[in-house]
Tab-separated table of N, CA, C and O in Angstrom:
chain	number	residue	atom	x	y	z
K	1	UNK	N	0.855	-1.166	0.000
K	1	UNK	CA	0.000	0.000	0.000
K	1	UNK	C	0.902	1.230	0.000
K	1	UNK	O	1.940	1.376	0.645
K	2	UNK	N	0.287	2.138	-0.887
K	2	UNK	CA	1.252	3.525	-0.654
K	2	UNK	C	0.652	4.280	0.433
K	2	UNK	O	-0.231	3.951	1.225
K	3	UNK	N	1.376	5.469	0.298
K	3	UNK	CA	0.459	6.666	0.797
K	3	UNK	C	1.656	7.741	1.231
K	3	UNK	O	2.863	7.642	1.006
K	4	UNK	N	0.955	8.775	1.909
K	4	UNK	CA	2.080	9.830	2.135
K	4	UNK	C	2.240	10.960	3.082
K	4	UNK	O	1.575	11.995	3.116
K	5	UNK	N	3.232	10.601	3.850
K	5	UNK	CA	3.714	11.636	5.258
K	5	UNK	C	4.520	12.834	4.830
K	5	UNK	O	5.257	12.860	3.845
K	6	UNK	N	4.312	13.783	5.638
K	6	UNK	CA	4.829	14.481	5.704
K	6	UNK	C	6.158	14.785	7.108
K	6	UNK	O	5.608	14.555	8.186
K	7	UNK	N	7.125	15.062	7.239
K	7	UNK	CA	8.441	14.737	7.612
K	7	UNK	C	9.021	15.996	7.716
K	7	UNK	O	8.948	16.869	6.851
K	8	UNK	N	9.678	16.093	8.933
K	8	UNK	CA	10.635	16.844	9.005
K	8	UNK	C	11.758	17.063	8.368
K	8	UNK	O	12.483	16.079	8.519
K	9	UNK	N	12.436	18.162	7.501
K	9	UNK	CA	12.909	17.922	6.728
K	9	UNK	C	14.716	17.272	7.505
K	9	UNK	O	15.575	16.899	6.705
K	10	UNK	N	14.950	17.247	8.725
K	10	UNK	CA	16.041	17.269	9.187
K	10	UNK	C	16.114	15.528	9.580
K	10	UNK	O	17.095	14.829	9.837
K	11	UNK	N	14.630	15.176	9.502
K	11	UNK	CA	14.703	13.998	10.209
K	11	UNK	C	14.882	12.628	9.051
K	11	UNK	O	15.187	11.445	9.199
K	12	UNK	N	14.474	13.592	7.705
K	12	UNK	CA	14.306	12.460	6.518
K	12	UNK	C	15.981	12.422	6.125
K	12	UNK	O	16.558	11.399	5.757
K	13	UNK	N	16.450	13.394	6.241
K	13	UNK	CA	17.730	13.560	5.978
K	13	UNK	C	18.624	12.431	6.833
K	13	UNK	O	19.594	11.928	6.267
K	14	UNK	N	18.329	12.088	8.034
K	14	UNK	CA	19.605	11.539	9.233
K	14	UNK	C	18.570	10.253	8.446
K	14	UNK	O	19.328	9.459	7.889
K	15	UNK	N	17.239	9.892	8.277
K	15	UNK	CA	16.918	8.708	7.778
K	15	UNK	C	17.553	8.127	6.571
K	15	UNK	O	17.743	6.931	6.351
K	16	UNK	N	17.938	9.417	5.615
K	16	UNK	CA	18.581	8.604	4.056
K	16	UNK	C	19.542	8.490	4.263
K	16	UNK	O	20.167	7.657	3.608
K	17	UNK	N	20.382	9.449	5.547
K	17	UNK	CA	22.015	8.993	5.624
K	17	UNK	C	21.936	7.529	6.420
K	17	UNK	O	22.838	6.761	6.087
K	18	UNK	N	21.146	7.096	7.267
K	18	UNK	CA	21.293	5.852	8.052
K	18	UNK	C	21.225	4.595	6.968
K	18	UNK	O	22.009	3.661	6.802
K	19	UNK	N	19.824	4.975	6.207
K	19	UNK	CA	19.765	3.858	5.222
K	19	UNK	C	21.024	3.717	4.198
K	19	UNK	O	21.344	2.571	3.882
K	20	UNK	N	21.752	4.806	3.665
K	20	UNK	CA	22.832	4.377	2.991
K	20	UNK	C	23.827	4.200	3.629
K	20	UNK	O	24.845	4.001	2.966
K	21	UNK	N	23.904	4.200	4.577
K	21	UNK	CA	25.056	3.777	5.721
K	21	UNK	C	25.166	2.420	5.592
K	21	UNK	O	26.130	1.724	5.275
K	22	UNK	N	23.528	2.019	6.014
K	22	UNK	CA	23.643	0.699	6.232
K	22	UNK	C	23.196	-0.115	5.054
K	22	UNK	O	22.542	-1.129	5.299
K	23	UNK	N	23.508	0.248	3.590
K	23	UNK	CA	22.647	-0.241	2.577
K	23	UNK	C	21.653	-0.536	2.851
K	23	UNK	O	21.439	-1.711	3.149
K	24	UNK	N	20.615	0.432	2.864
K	24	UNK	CA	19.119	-0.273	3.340
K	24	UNK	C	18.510	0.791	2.501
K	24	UNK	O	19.142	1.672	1.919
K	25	UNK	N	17.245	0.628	2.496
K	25	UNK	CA	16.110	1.433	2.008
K	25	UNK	C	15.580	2.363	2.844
K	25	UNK	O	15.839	2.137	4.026
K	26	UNK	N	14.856	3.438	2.611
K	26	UNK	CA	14.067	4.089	3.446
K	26	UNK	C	12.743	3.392	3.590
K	26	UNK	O	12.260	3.331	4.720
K	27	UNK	N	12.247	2.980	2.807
K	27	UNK	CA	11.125	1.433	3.146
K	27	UNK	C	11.303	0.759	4.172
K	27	UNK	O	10.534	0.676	5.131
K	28	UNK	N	12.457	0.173	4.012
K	28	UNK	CA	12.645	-1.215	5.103
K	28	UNK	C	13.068	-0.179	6.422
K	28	UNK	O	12.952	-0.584	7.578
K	29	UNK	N	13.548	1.143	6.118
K	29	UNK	CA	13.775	2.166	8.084
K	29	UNK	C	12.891	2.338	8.295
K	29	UNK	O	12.843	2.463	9.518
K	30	UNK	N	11.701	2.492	7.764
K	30	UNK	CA	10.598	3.036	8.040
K	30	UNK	C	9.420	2.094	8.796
K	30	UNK	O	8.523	2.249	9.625
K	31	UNK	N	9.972	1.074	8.017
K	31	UNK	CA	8.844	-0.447	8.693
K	31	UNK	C	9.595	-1.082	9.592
K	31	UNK	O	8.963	-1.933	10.217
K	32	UNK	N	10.666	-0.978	9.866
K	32	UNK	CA	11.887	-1.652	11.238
K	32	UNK	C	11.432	-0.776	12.318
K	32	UNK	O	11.166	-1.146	13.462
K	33	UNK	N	11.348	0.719	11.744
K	33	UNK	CA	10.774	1.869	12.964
K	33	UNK	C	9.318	1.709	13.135
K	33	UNK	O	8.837	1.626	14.265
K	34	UNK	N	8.637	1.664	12.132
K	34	UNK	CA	6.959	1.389	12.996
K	34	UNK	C	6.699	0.013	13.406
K	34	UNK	O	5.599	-0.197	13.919
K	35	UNK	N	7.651	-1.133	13.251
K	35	UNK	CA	7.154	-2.245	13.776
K	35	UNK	C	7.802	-2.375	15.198
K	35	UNK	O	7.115	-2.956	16.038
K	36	UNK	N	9.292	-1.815	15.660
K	36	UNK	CA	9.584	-1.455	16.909
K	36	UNK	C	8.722	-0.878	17.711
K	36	UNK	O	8.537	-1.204	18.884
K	37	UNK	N	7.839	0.505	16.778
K	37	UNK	CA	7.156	1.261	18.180
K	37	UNK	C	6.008	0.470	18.119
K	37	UNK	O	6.059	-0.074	19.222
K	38	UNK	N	4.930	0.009	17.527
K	38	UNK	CA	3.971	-0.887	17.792
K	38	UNK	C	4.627	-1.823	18.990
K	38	UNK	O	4.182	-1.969	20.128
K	39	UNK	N	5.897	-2.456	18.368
K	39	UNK	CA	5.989	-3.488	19.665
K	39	UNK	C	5.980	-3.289	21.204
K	39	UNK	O	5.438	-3.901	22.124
K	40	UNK	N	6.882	-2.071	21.128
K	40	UNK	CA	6.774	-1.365	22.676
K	40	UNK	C	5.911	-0.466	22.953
K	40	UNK	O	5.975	0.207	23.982
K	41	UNK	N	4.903	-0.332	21.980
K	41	UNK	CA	3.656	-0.081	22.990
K	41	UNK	C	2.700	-1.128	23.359
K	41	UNK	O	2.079	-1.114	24.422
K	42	UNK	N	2.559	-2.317	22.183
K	42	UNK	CA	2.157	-3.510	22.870
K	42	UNK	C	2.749	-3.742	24.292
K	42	UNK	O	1.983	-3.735	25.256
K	43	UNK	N	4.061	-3.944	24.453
K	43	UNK	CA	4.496	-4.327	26.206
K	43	UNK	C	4.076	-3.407	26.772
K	43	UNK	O	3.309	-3.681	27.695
K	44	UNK	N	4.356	-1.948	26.509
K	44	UNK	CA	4.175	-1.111	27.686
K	44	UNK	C	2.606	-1.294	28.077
K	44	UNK	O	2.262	-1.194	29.254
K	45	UNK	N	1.743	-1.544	27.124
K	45	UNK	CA	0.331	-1.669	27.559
K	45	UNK	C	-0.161	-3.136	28.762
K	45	UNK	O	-1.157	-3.299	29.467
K	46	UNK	N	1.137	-4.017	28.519
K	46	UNK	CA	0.824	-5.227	28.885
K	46	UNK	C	1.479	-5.105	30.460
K	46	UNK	O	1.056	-5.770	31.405
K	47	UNK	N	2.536	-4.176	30.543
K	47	UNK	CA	3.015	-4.109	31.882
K	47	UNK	C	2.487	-3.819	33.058
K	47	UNK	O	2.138	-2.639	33.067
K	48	UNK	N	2.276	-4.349	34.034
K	48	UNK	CA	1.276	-3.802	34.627
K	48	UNK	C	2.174	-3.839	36.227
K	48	UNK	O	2.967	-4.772	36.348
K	49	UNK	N	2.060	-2.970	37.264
K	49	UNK	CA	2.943	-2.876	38.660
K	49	UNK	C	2.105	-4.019	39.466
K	49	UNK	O	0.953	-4.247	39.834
K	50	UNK	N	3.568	-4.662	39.516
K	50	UNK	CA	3.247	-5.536	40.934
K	50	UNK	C	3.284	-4.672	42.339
K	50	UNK	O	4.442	-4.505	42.723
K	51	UNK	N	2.550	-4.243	42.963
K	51	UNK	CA	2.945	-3.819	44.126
K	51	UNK	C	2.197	-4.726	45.219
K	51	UNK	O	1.041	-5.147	45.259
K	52	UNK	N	3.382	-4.884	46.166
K	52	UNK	CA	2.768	-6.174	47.416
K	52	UNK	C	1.583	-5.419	47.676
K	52	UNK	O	1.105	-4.357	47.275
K	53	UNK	N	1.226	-6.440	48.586
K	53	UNK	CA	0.452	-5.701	49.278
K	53	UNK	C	0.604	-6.615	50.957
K	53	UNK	O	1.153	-7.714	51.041
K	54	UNK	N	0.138	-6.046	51.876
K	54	UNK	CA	0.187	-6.533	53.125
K	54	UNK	C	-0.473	-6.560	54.208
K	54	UNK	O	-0.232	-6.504	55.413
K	55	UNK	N	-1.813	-6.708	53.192
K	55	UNK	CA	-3.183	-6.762	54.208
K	55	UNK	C	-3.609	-4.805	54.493
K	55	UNK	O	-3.442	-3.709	53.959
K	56	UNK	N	-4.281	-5.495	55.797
K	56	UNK	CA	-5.198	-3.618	55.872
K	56	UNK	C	-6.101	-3.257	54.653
K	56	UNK	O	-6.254	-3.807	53.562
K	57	UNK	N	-6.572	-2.291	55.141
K	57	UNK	CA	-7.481	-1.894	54.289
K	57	UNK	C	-7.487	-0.443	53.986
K	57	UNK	O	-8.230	0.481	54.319
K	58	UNK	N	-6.547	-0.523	53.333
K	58	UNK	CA	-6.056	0.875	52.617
K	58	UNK	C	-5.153	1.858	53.012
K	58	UNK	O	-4.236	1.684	53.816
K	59	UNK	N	-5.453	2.993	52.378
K	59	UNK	CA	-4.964	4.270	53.319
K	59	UNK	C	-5.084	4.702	55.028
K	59	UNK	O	-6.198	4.736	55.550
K	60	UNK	N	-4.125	4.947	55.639
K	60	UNK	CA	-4.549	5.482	57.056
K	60	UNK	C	-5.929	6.663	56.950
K	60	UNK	O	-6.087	7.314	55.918
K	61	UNK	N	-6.867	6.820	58.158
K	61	UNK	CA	-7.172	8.118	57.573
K	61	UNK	C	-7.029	9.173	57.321
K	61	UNK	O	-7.636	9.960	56.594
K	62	UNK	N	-5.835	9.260	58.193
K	62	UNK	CA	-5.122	10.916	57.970
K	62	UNK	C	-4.298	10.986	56.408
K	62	UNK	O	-3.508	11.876	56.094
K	63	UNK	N	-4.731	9.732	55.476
K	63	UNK	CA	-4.043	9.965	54.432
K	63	UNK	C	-5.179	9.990	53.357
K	63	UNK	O	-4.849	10.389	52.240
K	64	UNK	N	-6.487	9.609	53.560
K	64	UNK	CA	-7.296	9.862	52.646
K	64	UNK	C	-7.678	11.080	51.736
K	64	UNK	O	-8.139	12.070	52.303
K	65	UNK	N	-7.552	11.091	50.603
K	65	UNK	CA	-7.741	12.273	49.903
K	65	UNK	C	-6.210	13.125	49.798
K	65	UNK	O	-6.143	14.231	49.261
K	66	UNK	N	-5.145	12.506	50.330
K	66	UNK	CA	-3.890	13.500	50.634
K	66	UNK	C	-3.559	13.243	49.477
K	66	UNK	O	-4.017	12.303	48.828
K	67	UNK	N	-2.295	14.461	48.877
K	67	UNK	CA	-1.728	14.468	47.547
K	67	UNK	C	-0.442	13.540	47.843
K	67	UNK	O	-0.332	13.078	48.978
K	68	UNK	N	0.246	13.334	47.158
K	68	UNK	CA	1.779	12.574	47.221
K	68	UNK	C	2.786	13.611	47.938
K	68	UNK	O	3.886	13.122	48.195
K	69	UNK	N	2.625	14.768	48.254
K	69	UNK	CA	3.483	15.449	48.982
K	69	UNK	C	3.194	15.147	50.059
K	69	UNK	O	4.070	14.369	50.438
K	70	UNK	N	1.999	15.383	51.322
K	70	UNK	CA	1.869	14.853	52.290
K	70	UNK	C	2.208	13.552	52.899
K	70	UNK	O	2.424	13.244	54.071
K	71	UNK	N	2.199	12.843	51.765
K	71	UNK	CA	2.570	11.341	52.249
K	71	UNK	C	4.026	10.833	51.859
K	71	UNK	O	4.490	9.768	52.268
K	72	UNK	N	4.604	11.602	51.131
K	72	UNK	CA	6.210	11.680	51.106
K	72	UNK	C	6.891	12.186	52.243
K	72	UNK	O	8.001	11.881	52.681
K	73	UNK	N	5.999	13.062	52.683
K	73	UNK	CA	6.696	13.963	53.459
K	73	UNK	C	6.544	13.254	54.780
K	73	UNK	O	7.587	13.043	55.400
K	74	UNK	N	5.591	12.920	55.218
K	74	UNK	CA	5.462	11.783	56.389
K	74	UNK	C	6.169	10.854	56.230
K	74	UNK	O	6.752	10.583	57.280
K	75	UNK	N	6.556	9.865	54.992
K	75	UNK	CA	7.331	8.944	55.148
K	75	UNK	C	9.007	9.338	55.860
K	75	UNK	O	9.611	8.734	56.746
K	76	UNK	N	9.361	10.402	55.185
K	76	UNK	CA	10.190	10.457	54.897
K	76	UNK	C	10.513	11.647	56.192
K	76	UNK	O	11.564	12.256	55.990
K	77	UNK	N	9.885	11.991	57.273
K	77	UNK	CA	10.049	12.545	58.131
K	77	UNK	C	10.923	12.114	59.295
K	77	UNK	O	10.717	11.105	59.970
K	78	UNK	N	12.061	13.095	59.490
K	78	UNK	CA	12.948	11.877	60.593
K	78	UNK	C	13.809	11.620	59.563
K	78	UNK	O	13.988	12.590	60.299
K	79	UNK	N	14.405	11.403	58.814
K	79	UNK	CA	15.212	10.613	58.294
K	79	UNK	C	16.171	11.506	56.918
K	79	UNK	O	16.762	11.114	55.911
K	80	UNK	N	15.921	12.852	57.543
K	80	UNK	CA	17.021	13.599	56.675
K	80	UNK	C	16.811	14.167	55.724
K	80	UNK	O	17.717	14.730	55.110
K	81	UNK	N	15.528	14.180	55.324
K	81	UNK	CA	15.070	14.578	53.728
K	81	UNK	C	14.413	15.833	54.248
K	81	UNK	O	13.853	16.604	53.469
């Protein structure tokens, strides 16, 4: 299938010097580069945080509704920061 982008002109440039660097096409940089970023946004979508957990039931209440500064700042109270 064709079709047609429009490109920075600085960026098509470092693309035709890479492809003749590496005898390659601007075709085949172009589909090596969109099949990389598809791939890592497939994982990044798939990654998901393990965080333990260790029972209780949630937040203290003096932490409900608090922003991440309050509760940094409590952690981290005492201890030099």
């Amino acid at each position: 299938m064709k079709t047609t982008i429009d490109l920075p002109d600085e960026l098509l440039e470092q693309v035709k010097r890479a492809a003749r660097k590496e005898g390659s096409s601007l075709r085949r940089l172009f589909e090596e580069g969109l099949h990389r970023v598809l791939h890592a946004r497939r994982n990044a979508a798939r990654r998901q945080l393990n965080i333990p957990s260790y029972g209780g039931s949630g937040l203290a209440p003096e932490f409900e509704g608090a922003d991440w500064n309050k509760i940094r700042d409590t952690i981290y109270s005492g201890h030099g920061a």
